[in-house]
mmCIF file of N, CA and C in Angstrom:
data_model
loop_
_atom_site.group_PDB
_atom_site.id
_atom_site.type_symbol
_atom_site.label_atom_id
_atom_site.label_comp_id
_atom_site.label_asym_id
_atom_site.label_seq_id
_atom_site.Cartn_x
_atom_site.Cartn_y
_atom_site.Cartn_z
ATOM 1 N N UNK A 18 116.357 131.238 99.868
ATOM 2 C CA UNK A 18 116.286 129.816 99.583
ATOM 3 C C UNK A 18 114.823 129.392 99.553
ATOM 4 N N UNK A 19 114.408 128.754 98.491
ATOM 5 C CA UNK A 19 113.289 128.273 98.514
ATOM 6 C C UNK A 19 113.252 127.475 99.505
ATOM 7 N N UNK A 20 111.067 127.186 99.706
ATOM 8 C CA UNK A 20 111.180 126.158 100.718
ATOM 9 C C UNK A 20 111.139 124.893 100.323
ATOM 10 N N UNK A 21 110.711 124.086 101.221
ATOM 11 C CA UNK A 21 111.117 122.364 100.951
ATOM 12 C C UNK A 21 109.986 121.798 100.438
ATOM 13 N N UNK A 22 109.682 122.023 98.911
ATOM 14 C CA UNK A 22 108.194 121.687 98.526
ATOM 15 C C UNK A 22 108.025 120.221 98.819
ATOM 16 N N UNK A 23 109.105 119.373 98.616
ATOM 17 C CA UNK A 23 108.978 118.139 98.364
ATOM 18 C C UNK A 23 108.414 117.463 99.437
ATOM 19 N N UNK A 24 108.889 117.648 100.705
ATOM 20 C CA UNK A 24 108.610 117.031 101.584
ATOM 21 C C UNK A 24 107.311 116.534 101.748
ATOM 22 N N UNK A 25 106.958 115.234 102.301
ATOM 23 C CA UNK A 25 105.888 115.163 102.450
ATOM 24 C C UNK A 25 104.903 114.023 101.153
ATOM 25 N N UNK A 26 105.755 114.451 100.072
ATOM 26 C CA UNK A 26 105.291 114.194 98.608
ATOM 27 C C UNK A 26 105.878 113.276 97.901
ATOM 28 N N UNK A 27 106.436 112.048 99.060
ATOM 29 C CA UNK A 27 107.307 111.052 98.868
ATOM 30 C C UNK A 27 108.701 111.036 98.240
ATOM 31 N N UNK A 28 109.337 112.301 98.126
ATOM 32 C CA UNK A 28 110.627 112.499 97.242
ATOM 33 C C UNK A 28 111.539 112.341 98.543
ATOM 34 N N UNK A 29 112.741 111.581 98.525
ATOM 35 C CA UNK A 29 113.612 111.108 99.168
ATOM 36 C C UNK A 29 114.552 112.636 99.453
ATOM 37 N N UNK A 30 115.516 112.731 100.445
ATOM 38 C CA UNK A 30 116.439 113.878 100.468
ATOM 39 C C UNK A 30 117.571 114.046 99.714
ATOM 40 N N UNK A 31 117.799 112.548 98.943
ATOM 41 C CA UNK A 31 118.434 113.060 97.990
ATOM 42 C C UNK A 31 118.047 113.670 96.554
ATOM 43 N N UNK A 32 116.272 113.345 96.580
ATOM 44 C CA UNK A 32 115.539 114.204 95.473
ATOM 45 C C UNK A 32 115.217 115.394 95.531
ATOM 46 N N UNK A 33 114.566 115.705 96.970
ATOM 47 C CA UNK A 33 115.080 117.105 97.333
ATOM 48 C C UNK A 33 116.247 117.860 97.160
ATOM 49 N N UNK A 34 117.256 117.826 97.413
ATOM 50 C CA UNK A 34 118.853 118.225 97.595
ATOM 51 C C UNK A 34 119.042 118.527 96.048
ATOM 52 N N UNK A 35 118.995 117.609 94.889
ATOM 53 C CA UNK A 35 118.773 117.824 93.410
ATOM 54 C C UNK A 35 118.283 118.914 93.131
ATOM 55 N N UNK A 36 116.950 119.229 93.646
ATOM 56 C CA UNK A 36 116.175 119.790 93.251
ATOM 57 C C UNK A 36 116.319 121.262 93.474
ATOM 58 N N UNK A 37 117.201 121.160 94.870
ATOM 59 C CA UNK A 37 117.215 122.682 95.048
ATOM 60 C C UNK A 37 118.888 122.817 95.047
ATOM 61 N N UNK A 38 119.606 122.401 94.161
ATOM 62 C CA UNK A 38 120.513 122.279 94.361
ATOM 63 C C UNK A 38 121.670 122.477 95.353
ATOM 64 N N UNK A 39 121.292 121.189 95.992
ATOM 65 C CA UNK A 39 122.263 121.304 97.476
ATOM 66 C C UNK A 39 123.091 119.460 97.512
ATOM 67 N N UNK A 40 123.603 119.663 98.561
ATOM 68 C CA UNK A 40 124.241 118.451 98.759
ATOM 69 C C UNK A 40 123.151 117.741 99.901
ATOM 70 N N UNK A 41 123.150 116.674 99.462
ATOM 71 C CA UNK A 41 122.036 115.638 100.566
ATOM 72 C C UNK A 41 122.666 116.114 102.252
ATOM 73 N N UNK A 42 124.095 116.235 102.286
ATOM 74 C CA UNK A 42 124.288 116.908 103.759
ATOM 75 C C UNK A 42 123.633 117.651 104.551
ATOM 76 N N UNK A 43 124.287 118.852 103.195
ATOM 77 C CA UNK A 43 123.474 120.321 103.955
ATOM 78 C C UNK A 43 122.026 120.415 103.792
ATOM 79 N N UNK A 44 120.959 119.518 102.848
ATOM 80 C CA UNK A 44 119.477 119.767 102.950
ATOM 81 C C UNK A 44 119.558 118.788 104.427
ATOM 82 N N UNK A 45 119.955 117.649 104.974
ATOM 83 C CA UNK A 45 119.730 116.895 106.082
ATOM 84 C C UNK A 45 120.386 117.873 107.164
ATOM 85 N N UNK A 46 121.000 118.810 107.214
ATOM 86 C CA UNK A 46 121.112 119.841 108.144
ATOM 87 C C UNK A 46 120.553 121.068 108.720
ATOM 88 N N UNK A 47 119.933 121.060 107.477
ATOM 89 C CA UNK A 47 119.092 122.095 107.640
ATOM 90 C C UNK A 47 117.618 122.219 107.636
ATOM 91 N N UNK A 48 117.078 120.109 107.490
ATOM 92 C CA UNK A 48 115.825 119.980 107.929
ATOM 93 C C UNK A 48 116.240 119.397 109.862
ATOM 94 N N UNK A 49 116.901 119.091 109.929
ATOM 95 C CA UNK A 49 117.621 118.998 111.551
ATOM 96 C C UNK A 49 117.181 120.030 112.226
ATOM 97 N N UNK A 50 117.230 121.323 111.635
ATOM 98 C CA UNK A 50 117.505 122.932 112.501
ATOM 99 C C UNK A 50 116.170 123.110 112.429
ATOM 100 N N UNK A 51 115.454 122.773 111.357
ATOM 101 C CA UNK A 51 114.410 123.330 111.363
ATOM 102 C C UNK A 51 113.462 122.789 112.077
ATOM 103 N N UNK A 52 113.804 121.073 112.499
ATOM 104 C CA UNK A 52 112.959 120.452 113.594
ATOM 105 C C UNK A 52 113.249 120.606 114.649
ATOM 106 N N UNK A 53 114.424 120.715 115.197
ATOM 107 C CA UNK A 53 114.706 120.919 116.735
ATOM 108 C C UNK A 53 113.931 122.402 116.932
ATOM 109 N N UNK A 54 113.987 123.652 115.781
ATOM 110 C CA UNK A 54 113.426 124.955 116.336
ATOM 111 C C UNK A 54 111.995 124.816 116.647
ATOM 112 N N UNK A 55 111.605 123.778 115.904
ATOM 113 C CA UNK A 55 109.574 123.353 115.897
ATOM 114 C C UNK A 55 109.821 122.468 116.844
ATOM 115 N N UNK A 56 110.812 121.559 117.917
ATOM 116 C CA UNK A 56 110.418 121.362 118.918
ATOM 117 C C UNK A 56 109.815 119.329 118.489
ATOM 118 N N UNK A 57 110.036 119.598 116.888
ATOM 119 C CA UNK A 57 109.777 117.365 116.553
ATOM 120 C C UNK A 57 111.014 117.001 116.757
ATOM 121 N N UNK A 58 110.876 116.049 117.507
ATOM 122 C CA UNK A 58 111.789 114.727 117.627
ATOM 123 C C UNK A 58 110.434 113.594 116.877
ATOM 124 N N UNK A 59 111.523 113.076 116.422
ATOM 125 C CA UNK A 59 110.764 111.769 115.964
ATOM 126 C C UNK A 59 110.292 111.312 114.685
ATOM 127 N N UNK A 60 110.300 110.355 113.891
ATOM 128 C CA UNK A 60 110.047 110.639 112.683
ATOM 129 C C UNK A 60 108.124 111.139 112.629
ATOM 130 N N UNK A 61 107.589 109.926 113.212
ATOM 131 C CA UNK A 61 106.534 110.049 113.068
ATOM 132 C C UNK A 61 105.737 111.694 113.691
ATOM 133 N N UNK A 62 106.550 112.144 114.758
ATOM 134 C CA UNK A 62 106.135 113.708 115.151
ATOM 135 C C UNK A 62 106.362 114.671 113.795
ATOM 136 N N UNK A 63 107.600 114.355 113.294
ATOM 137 C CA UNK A 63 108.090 115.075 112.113
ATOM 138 C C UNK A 63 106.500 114.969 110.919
ATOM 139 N N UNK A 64 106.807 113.479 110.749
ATOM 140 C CA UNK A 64 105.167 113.393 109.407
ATOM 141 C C UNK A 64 104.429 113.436 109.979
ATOM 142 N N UNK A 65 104.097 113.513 110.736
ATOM 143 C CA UNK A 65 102.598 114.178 111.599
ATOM 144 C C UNK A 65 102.250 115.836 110.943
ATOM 145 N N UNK A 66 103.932 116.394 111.334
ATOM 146 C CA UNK A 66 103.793 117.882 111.129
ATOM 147 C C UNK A 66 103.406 118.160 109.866
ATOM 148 N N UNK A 67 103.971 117.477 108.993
ATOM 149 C CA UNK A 67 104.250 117.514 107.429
ATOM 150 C C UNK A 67 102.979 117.535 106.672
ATOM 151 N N UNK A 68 102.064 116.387 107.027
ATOM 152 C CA UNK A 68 100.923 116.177 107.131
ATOM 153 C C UNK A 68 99.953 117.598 107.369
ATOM 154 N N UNK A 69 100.210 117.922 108.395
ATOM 155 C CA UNK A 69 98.969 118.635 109.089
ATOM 156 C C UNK A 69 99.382 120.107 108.257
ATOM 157 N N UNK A 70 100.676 120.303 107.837
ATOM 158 C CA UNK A 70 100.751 121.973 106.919
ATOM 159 C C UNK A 70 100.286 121.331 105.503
ATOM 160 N N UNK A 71 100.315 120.102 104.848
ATOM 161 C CA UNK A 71 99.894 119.973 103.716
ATOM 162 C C UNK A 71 98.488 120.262 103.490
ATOM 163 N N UNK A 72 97.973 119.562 104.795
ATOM 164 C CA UNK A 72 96.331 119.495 104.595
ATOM 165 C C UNK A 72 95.395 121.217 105.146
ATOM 166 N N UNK A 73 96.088 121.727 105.755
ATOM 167 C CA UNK A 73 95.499 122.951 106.368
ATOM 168 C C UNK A 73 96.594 124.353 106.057
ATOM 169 N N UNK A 74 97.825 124.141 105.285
ATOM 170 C CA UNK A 74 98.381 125.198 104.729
ATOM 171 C C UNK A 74 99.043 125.782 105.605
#
């Protein structure tokens, strides 16, 4: 599965989900898993993160 280019890049989860063809559910389930394993709660912890891999890779 590709990764989640969009994020970050103002595209909503249901533009994401389109994109990689999924249902807005399962992409909101499986950005869930992927924050509780990184340990963000929060939106702003979340775009913090989002942020800091855009700008430093």
């Amino acid at each position: 599965m590709p990764a989640r280019p969009a994020d970050g890049r103002g595209n909503d989860n249901q533009q994401v989900a389109l994109q990689l063809s999924l249902s807005v559910r399962t992409d909101e389930r499986h950005l869930t898993s992927v924050y509780a394993k990184l340990g963000l709660s929060g939106r702003s912890a979340r775009a913090a993160a989002v942020a800091r891999l855009l700008t430093h890779g």
